[in-house]
JSON list of C-alpha atoms in Angstrom, two decimals:
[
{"chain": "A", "resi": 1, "resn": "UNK", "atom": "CA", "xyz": [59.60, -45.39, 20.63]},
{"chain": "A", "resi": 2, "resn": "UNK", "atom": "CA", "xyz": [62.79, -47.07, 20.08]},
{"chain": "A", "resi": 3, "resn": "UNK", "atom": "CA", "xyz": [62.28, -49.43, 23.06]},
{"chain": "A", "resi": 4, "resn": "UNK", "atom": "CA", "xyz": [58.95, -50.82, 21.49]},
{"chain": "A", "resi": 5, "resn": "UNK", "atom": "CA", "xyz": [61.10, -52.86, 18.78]},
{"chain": "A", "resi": 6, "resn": "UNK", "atom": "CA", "xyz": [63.79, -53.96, 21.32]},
{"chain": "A", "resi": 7, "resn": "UNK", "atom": "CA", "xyz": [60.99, -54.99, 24.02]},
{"chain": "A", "resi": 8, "resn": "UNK", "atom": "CA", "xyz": [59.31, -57.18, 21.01]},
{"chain": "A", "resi": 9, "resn": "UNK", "atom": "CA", "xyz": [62.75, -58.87, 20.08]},
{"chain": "A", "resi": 10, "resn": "UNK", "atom": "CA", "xyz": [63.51, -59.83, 23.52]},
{"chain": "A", "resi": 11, "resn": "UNK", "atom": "CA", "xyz": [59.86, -61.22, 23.72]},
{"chain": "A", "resi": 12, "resn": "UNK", "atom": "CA", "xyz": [60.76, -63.07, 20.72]},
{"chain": "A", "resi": 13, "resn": "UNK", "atom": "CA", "xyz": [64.16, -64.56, 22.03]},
{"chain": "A", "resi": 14, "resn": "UNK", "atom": "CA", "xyz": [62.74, -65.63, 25.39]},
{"chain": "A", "resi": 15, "resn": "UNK", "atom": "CA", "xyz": [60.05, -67.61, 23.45]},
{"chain": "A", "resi": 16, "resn": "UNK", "atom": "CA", "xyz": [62.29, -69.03, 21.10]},
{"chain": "A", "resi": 17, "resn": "UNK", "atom": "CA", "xyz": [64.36, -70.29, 23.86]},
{"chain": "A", "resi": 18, "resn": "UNK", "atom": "CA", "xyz": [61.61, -72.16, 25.92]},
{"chain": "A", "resi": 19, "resn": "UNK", "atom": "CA", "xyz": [60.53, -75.94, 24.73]},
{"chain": "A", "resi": 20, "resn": "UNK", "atom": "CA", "xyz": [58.47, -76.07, 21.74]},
{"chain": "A", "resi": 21, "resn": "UNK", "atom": "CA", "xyz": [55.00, -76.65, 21.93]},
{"chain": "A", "resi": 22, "resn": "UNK", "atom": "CA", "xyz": [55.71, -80.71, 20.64]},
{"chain": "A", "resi": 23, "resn": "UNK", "atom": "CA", "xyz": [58.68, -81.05, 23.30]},
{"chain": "A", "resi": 24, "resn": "UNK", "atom": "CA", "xyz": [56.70, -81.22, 26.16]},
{"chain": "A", "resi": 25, "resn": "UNK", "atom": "CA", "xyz": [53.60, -83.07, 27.31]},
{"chain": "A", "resi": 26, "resn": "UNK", "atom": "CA", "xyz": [50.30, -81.68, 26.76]},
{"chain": "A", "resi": 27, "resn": "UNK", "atom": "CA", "xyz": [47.07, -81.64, 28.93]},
{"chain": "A", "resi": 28, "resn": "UNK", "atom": "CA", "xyz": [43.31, -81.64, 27.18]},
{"chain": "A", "resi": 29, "resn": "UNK", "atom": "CA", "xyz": [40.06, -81.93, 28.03]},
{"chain": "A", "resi": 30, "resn": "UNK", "atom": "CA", "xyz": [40.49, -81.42, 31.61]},
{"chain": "A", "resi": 31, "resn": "UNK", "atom": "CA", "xyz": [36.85, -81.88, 33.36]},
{"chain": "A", "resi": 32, "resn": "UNK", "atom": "CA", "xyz": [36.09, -82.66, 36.86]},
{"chain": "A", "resi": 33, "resn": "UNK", "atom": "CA", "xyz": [32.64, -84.35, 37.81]},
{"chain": "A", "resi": 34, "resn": "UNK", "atom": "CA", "xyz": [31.77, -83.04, 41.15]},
{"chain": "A", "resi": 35, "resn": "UNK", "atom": "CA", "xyz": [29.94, -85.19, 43.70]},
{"chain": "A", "resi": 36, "resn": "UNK", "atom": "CA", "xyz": [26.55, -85.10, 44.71]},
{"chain": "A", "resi": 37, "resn": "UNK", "atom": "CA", "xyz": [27.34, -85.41, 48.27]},
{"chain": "A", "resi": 38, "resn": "UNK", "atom": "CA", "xyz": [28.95, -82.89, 50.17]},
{"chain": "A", "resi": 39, "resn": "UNK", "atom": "CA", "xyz": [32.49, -83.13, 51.02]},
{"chain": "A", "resi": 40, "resn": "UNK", "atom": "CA", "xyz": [33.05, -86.21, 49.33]},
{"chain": "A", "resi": 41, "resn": "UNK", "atom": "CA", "xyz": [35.62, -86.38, 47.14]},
{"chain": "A", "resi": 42, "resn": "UNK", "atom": "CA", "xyz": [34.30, -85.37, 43.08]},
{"chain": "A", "resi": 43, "resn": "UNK", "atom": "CA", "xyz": [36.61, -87.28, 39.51]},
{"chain": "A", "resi": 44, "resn": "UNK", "atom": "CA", "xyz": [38.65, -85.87, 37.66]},
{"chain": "A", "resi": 45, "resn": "UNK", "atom": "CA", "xyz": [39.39, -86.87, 34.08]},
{"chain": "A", "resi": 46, "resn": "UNK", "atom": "CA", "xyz": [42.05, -85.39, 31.29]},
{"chain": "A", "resi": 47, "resn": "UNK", "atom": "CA", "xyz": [43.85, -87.05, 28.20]},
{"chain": "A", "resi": 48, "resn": "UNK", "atom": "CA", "xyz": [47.52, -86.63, 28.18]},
{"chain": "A", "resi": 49, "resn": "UNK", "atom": "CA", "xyz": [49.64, -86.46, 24.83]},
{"chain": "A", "resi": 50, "resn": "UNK", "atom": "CA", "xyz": [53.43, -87.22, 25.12]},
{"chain": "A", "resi": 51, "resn": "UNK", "atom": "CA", "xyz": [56.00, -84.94, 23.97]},
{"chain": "A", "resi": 52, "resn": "UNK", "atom": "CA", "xyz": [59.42, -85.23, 21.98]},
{"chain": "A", "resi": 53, "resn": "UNK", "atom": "CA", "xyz": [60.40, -87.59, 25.24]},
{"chain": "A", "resi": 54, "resn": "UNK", "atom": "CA", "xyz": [59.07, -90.02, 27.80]},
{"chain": "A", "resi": 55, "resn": "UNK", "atom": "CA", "xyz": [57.45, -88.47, 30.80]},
{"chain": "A", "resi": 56, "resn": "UNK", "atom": "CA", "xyz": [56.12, -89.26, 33.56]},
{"chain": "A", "resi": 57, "resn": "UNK", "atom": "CA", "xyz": [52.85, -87.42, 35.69]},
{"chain": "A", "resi": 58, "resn": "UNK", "atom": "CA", "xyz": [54.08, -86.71, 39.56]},
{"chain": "A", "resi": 59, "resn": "UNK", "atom": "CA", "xyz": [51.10, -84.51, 41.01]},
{"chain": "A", "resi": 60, "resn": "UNK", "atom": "CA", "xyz": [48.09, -82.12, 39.93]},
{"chain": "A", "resi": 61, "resn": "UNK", "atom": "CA", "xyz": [47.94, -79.59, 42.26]},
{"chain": "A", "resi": 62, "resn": "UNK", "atom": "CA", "xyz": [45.25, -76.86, 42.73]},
{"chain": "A", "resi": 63, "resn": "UNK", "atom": "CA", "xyz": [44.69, -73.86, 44.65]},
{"chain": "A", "resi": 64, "resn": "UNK", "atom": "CA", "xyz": [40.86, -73.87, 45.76]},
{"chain": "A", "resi": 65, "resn": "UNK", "atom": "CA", "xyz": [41.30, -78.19, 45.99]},
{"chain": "A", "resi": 66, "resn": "UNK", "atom": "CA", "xyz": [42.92, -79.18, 49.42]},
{"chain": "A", "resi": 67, "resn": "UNK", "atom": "CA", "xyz": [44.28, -82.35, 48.21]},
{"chain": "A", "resi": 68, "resn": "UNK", "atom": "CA", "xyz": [44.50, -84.09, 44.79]},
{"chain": "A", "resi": 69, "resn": "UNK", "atom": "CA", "xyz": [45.55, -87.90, 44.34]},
{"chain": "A", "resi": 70, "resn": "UNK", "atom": "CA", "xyz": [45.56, -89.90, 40.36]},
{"chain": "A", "resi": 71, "resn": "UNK", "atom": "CA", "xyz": [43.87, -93.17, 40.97]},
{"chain": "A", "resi": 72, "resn": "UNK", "atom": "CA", "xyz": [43.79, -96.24, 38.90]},
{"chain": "A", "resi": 73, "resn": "UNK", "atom": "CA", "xyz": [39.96, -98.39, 39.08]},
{"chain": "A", "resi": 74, "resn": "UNK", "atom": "CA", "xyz": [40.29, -102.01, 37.63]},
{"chain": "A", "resi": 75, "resn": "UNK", "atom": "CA", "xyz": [37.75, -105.25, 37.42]},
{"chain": "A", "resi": 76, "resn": "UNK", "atom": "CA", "xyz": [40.01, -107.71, 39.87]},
{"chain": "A", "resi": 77, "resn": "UNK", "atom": "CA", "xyz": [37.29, -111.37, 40.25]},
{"chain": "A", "resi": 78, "resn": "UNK", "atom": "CA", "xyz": [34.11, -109.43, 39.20]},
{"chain": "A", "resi": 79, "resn": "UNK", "atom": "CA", "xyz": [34.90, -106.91, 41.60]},
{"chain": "A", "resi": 80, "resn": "UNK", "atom": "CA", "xyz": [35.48, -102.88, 40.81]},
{"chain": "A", "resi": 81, "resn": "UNK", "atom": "CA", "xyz": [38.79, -101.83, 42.59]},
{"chain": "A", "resi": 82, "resn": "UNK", "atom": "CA", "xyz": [40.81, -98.94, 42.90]},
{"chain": "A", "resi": 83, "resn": "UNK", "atom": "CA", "xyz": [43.98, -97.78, 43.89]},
{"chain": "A", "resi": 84, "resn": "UNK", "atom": "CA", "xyz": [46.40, -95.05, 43.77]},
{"chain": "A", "resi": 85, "resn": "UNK", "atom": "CA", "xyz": [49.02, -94.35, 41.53]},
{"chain": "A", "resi": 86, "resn": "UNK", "atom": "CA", "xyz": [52.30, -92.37, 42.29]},
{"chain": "A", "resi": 87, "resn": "UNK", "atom": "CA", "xyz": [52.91, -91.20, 38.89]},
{"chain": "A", "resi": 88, "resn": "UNK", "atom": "CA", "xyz": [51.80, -92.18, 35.67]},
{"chain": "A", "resi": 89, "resn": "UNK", "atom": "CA", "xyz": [53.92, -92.74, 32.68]},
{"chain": "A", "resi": 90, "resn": "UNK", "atom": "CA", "xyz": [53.74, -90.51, 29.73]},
{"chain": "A", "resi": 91, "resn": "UNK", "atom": "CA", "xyz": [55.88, -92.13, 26.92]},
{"chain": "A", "resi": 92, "resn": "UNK", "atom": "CA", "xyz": [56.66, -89.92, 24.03]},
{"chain": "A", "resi": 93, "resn": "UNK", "atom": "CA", "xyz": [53.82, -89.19, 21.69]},
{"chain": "A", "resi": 94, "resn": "UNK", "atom": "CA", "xyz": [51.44, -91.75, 22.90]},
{"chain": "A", "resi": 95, "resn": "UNK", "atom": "CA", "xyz": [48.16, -90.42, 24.76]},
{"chain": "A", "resi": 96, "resn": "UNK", "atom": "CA", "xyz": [47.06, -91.56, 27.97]},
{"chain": "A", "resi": 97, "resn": "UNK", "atom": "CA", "xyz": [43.65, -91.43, 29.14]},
{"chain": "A", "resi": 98, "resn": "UNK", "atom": "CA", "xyz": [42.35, -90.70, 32.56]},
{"chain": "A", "resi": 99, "resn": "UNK", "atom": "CA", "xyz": [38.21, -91.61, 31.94]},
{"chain": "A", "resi": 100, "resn": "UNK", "atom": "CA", "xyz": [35.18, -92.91, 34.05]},
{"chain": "A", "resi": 101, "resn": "UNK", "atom": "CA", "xyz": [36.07, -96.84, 35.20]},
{"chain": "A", "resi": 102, "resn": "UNK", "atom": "CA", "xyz": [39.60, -96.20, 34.33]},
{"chain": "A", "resi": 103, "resn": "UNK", "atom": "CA", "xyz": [42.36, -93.96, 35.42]},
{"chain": "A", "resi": 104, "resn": "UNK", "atom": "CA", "xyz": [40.93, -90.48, 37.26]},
{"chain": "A", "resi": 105, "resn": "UNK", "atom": "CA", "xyz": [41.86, -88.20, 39.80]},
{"chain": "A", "resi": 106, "resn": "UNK", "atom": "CA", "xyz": [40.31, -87.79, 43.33]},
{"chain": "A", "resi": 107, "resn": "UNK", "atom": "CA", "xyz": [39.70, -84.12, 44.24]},
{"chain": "A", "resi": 108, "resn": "UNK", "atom": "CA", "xyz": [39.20, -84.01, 47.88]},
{"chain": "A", "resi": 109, "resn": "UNK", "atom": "CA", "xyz": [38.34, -80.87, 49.66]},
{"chain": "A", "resi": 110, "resn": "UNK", "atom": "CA", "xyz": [37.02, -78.70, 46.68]},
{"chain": "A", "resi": 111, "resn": "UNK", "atom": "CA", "xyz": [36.34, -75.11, 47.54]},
{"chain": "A", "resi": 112, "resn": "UNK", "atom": "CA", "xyz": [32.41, -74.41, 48.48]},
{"chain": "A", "resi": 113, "resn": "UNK", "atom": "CA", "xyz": [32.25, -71.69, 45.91]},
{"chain": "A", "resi": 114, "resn": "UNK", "atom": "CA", "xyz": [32.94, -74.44, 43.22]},
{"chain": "A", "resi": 115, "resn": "UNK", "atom": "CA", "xyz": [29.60, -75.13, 41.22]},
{"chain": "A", "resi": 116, "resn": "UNK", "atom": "CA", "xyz": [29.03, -76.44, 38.02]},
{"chain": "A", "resi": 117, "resn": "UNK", "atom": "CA", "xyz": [30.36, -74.39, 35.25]},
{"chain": "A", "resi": 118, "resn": "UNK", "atom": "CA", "xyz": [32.87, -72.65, 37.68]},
{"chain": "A", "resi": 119, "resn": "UNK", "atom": "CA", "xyz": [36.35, -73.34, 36.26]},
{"chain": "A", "resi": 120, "resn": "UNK", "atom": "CA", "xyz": [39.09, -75.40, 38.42]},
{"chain": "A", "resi": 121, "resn": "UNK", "atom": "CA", "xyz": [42.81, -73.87, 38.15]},
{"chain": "A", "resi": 122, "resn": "UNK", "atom": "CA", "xyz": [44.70, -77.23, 38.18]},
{"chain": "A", "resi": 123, "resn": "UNK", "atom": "CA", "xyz": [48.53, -77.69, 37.96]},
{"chain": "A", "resi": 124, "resn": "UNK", "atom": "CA", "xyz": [50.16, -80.86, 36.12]},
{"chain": "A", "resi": 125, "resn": "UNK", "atom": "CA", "xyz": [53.77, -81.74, 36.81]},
{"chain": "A", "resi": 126, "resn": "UNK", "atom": "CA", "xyz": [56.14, -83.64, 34.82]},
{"chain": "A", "resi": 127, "resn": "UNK", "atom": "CA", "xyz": [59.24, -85.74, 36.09]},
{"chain": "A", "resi": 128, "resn": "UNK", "atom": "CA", "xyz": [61.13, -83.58, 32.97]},
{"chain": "A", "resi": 129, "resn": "UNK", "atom": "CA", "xyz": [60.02, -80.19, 34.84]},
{"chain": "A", "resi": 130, "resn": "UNK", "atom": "CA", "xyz": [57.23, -79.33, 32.87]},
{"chain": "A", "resi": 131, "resn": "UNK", "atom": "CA", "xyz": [54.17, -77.83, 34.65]},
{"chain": "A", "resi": 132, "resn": "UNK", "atom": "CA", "xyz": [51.16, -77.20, 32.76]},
{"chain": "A", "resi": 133, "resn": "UNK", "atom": "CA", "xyz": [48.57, -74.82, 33.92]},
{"chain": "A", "resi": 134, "resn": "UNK", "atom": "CA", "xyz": [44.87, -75.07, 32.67]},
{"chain": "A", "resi": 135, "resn": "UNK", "atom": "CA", "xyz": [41.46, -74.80, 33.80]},
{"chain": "A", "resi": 136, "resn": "UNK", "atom": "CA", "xyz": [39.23, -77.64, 34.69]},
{"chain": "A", "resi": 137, "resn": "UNK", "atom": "CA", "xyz": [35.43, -77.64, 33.69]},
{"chain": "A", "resi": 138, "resn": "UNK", "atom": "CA", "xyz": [33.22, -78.61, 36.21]},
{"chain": "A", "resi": 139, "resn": "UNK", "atom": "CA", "xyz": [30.05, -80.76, 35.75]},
{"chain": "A", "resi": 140, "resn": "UNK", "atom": "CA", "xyz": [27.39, -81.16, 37.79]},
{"chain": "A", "resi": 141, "resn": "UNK", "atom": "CA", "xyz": [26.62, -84.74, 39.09]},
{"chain": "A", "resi": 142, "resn": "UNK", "atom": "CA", "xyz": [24.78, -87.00, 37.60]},
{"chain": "A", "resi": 143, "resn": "UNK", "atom": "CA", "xyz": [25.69, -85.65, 34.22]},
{"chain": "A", "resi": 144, "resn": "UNK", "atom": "CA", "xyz": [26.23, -88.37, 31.37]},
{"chain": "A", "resi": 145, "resn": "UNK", "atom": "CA", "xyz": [28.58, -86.21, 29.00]},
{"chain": "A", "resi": 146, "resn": "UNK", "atom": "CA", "xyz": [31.16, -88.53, 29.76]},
{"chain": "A", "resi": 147, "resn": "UNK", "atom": "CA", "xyz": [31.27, -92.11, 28.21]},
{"chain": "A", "resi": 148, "resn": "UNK", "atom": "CA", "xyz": [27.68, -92.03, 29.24]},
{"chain": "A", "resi": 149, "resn": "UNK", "atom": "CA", "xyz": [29.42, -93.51, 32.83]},
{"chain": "A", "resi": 150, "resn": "UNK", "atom": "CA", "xyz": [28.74, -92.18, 36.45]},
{"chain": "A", "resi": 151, "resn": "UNK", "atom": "CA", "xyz": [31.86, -92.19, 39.39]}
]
């Protein structure tokens, strides 16, 4: 019984020594829209908060997504463009915001067994080290939950 209290304080120590929640950057709202044609590649879209530090976004990775790239769409002469982005900067506590006719990630390759309302495991990492697990909510296409906008 006596290892109950020493497991618990070593629990305690490890978590004490890891970042606090407010040092690192945090990942919300993570949705994906998936396309309604079939292997075409569905948006992603997520609001990141900056930590104690600037940051910057290198990849999002995912296990049943082959290949995931952040994109940037602007209005260049009356014209919709996009292109991608490396990285994103992530200064220290400012939010950036990855929405419909904005900043969004392509998700090419998305698992078959990937409907809407199946979850998406996605991985963020941060030039600082930081990785950032969460799960991705999927919505069917043609769905106007976001910004009322279609990608």
């Amino acid at each position: 019984m006596r290892r109950l209290p020493f497991a618990l304080f070593a629990c305690a120590a490890l978590v004490a020594c890891g970042p606090r929640s407010g040092d690192r950057p945090v990942v919300e709202d993570v949705r994906v829209r998936l396309s309604a044609v079939a292997d075409a590649p569905s948006a992603g879209y997520f609001t990141l908060k900056g930590g104690a530090s600037d940051d910057r976004l290198l990849r999002i990775d995912s296990a049943v997504v082959q290949k995931i790239e952040m994109h940037e769409s602007t209005m260049d002469g009356g014209m919709m463009t996009m292109r991608p982005l490396q990285e994103v900067p992530v200064p220290a506590g400012a939010t950036v915001s990855f929405a419909p006719a904005g900043s969004h990630a392509m998700l090419f390759g998305i698992d078959k067994r990937i409907t809407p309302g199946t979850g998406i495991p996605m991985l963020f990492t941060f030039a600082s080290g930081a990785k950032i697990a969460v799960e991705a909510k999927t919505i069917a296409p043609g769905t106007h939950d976001m910004d009322g906008m279609q990608h």
